[in-house]
Amino acid sequence: LRERAIERFVTVELERWKEFFDTVESKPLTPEQRLSIVVDEDATLVLAGAGSGKTSVITAKAAYLLRAGIRPAEEILLLAFAKDAAKEMSERIEARCGMPIEARTFHALAYDIIGSVEGAKPPLAAHATDDTAFLDLIRQILRDLMTKVAEVAGALISWFTEFLVEQKDDWDYKTKHDYYKQLEKLDLRTLQGEQVKSREELSIANWLYQNGIAYEYEPDYERKVATGGRRNYTPDFRLTDSGVYLEHFGVRRERAPDGTERLVTAPFVDRDEYLEGMEWKRQLHKGQGTILIETFSYEQKEGRLLEALQEKLAPYITINPRPAAEIFDRVVELGQADAFTRMLGTFLRQFKSGGYSVAQCLEKSQVLKLGKRAQAFLKLFEPVYAEYQRRLGDRIDFEDMILRAAHYAEQGRYLSPFRHILVDEFQDISQSRARLIKALKAQHRDARIFAVGDDWQSIYRFAGSDIHIMRNFGREFGGTFGKQTDVHRSVDLGRTFRSVDKIALAARGFVLKNPAQIVKTVVPAGVAPRPAIQIAWTRKGGDEATLSGVLQRLAGLPAPEGRKTSVLLLGRYRFIDPGLYQLQKRFPQLALSFKTIHASKGLEADHVVLLKADAGRVGFPSEIADDPLLSLVSPEAEPFENAEERRVMYVAMTRARSTLTIIASEARPSAFVQELLADPFYDLDAPASKEGEVETCAECSGRMLPDRSKEGGLYYRCEHVAHCGNILPACPSCGSGLPIRDSRHNRCSACAVEQPACPSCNGGWLVKRDGKFGAFYSCTRFPACSGKAKVKEIEEPIVIFRAELTRDFHREVTHL
């Protein structure tokens, strides 16, 4: 009965206000936009995808309420997240219906509420409106506490030396490729500045640095030794003053059912080969008379790696700990402090906004199994938060502002005049803002919430936004009818006025890979006759040349009538800015602009170029944005990997009207680029490689990438070359392809000529060399591989094979 009544009401209202909906904006409103405006549930959620005209909807809704006499202006509350958006809405509403109505930001509303209750507005903290000032304050608090409070200094140094990198178990990785990928994401850089090959090596190196013990990482062994075909021996560490060598062995202890114990390696490591290498190193040092100290992965597993290291080194070293201030200065120099400060600032704001306690966070860390890393972080966060609150004094920040206003509304000390509350960009709502809206709504039984947003564009978790509020809109804001609860209405606007089909539908498919996103219809703005998303590869040092090539191509496309072609350059971070002034001088026919993806919300351009879509800690997807520690101050953790970063990518894609070009490292493309390339649904225009097809590394299953030597010669290297080390020359016959293992031979991917396969490795082939005792064949991967063969073993079968071919040929001719 209720549903039929609503249906009749909507039909009548749509007809009655048809002329208004035809003229309220520059173009007639779509059927979906009209429906969203006349629907009048206790809570209405308008799902407004990128380019669907959400601003038109919210301003038309306010104008409709005024023109229809449903509410006077003083009973309508328009809320926006930014001053500019609020100002634009106010101006548009007055222009559409001739009646002034003020749109406000949440903070402006909260400040007014506090002022009306307290009789005066408390002073606002200087950093409340300046993110840079806020992060500077957090950074200064860290430094001050470190110099004055020994316990904080210890916790801070412990964080950067032991817990900066998320503690994952190397034994969880099944293949070398997967293991190397995560290593490259983490960028395991020591306080001394070198990049190491495991988390355990990182802990050892940082302990040595922290304690003033000079060392070299992977130095050449001090004596020339026979390596038995291995690479030149480079021990893990050499202590400079004592000459002691340190090898960290990646083995753990495993007890068999019969009670015996044996050493095991990670799943992706050949156990027998690794144990053989351990024994070779031991015998080498013993034979050469050099001192070797050994540490093991099982010591880390048992929680005593650094303790064991100190005990073993004690006879050879004198510990001279560096001052905490010196270590912190080094952390700042390496750029590690800035990322941590941002994460700490995000945590603090969400901690305050959600009304959490440290005890609650500790309890939640146990449930989420975040281990010692969470404990170390909270031990550091607690004094930082206390000092932050002390420095606020009588002033308030934005989190205080919203929470205090919500408290006054909940207690009835503030009496709300608002009966219709209209909220823009609802996907960015936080717990504290939601609490304020609920408190205002609860004061009047006939109060309505009208929220417009797009959960696909929820990208401000770092500012406290909580996507779960929108996903659970009915439960959070819905009304009651009889025995029904959570009564609300959702309207999907569907149509986009911006992107062509090959961008709009690709972006939709990409964001919906996360099943938690609300499913919405997308009707594209037009049809693209050819692929609209392109990949442009870069190599080391070639970013500028690749971008120039892309802009040159876009400059050659027909320009829109009456204006220049607009090109929006996007980066995940500000430091990616390619130097707009110089680019604009080189391409005057283009209207160029650069924005971070977050700052590009609401913008659009004919063409979008996404810069540096590479893998890495500060790549895209960012490895910083989704730090698991943030889940301690989020009501529900998002289980889907890179959930928010996927939405950031959606925002980047949907800024484009006609084309999207993604510039990515050929050696280290991001997970998103690889996902787009792997699925034909996205219809990408992407060269597989600048030099040909990309082959698989036989050593680790990564990709073999073509590259050029300084002399211009072509060779192939594994994408994980720093870890895997696999490097192969191009085919000796054609000079362009890569010989790939095919039974007993390596067949060239370009010319199909076969080379004799190396008997000792999976990817190399044998080439003829001259030695002290004459010619022989050895592996192209020497000295990484010691595979060899005698000349007769290779050449006699070839002679026999050729003779057989000649005999068969003559038989065929005779037969004919």
Steps between C-alpha positions, in 0.01 A plus 500: 500500500781738594691421183195567280441832674859602441478396134185714449660797673815476288302474173293809586801704612702417190222623277424808712861617499589393147561854375713579804715189442531591132636847574661503845841415348652586164381162371183310597553265793512128424216272620730365773587849622131599513409186693773561759366852562132418556563193715450607860591212730634548853837425342580516128834400353576618147773291336674747275782353292779703343362763261135420578398854598484469880537875557198558277301253712579648838443859392180405316380316814546811714331717236210251477448506878488880494287543186253230606463656844596175669758679717595861565867586452577502874393133530729381219860411583743456212828340599816479290855393582680797347442876507508531122236229455277664763534840334420356156187327628373816671547705184337240274193461721439874516547525124252214435215610727575857608510408870820524702611195697839451657690176450752434775793273569473258791756699693322831444177343628674345801673828586164682488342237727782532754477879489123499556529267801811647664426861415834538319702295256822352645818584310591259222841332498728645234558158344127416475471653153852419381602137444862601455499678836332196659769263372772746604352499851500118515859496376604758761327308778690187398833682507432676831386182676798312365746750649321533836349160576733201484215251478356676193845521342539125544153430358563727201835348412358151552224583252736613226755224552264205554138575415487754216439219252196278548609170651403229252629144501728413207381139532152612381628549143493202267701635205807715458299734278245572775773541760703739285189704417425571864866579571496764228178649638656536844831662395699345784744787554725504804589801714840492330322538169548172312219277380505150649336178393286399799329641807737305722804650329336841553470435873865392521630798300298750703616342827862536388446863398308583817783363713779680316648188341648585160420244232495435128203330334579225249868593454731295281673235707849611591678217319480354153347155532379227270121524499424175323305681230313721746498877480780686678444451871340799673419430868193671646698729733857581589574690821750763393704531819533133594487341155241254627255368240131448569274271303127488566359165391132472405433169668262389771488191721235240438432197717409178319244249636786278621633782717801587284563859404600632161553839336245618242488791260213718375277327239654692210859402587671178390582348841780266391675767296470753782638266765784411267578871465499544879754221540717639219518838676587341832782295347629802309537713813651209689752438226588867460523566871238775502241537772139426408205575729172335407142606575185315398137561409393263776647749751270769362206257512582435866519875571870512589687590180654827622570361846679204344690733265628708789615191690687359200670831417593588858862366480575707190325837541449790736147637494483880474130592461426804288298780665127484426511848346766388252294199396188711461690751284608207282140381473396849388787510249382170349144631465355235731381750762259679265304188411479398866389850603218490246385161625522615861298814418233295324481264795470786748214666317305178463577410861343827617215496249395149598536558875743209543728421793848346491366201694234441233764516227722252683209261537411536134862441396484159668179411317654606167827321587715807431754383756800685639492763226164633626626498858812693399292755312251556783784532751625788288158645416377533860751767613476678164122526538527620860748770398282600203201549731714696748616738229143560387421659837179707478501483122313238299574308183244384245454164673418676830271737314281230346491283814413790732221617268361146478506473879305826539240382245468160669453659842240746369711801592483594133149511348511426128268692264579263211240265353677417172872424514668478158855359495737518202796260443351260751763234423747715696296490822683420826374349821492836677315674216249214483446534874423872458249435219325231705477734798340776290257259333395345830364833628204496254284202409441642150866580429639362173850411386581539129854376428677512164822308446694229324663227705720428197667836567557460874872583513547702817559236763814690599272792597269280706229407248334164561352329195302257716260779601382540142490126441276462807295813429162351592623360829669828591233753397184314398163559664230266627155412369293260703728207574740597221834654591781651294241642256676693224516542123796478263495654152769423242562791261675265256574729208840664468536820300878468481673181388464291185404133533850353483600709803174515699427128478863400554515716812175348626628147448829585667351647819240223530774239531453583866168326580438737793443796264138592434398380152386789282388540140723702267367646175801644308506845343591360159654217300873488426587356156835365621671408831492801732746374764866471406815387680829680434810324632800673654846373582748628753558869436251512214195654669540839334541353150196276541282789623617716212403228254155471654441877489625512141241239406220684680601828339448337161136412573221734382429772756145578624336786317582842643759396759824315562510131578511459878744250650500423872821344634437300817737367765444303818733744680596865461867418439402339168434848351683482163574875474188652348650832395757348265251249359251774423768692310579190292133421428320836470214338305397308813341634818708310756443468874640279776318379809535224754219251453343607829503865395346414162160402642231692313731583207493364147702530180494381140799278573653376824860381541569301816868527596720238669257214542787295641535241773659606827445646843431845352366356175139464392333321669675659795631260762466774761131581472376162614727444801322233708548712813231739377248221542535553877307828468259393228172331600550225245815414312460466124614145427539560126863570408570862405130585542541876528783517248269325251250783550780754450571329166130523411509875568804536274338303217172693512656845464539422129243577230669340200828322582703382796873433468677317782877543517664211686842348556557208267714334767268566795143568385250535781258226595221711347677526164561126496135437584381724217737332254397150600125542437377550139186665642691827541590512129840662553729625228830386648829389344620186676857625481706756315724225367257213452306246701565476873620153603500329839813475713594133539660567838217679687197519262524878474508680165809521280525858380702625203761765569799665331860508613703821488636379166146457368492120506174326590477273802224370725478536877253368753260763638636398842862521390618643835378182673487235230808612305395332176650679199518348150636626169277526197496220245845470335332426165256790461610733781143583604313201644557300816575125472240321717537146636333242275584141595878461446542835329432872545290619206515873412171685547569709189685287241438146638870407475594247768789521747624204710333510843712532813487174701531682836236773494154560359553807283855522367650345190851389412745712303847405373793652689879466489667374816846412628459145369318583178144573395201404711134593542365681809180672607416853390417569865857435620607565774148477646479154343791256465339283231756359251535248217782368285518605138432149371189471721350799324644498148496124416121472544462809281720345225303173517170691494607701194615181324165340565322807362717489184435127450125547543506787252673295232255215549210737443660638182565147368142399576364799311 
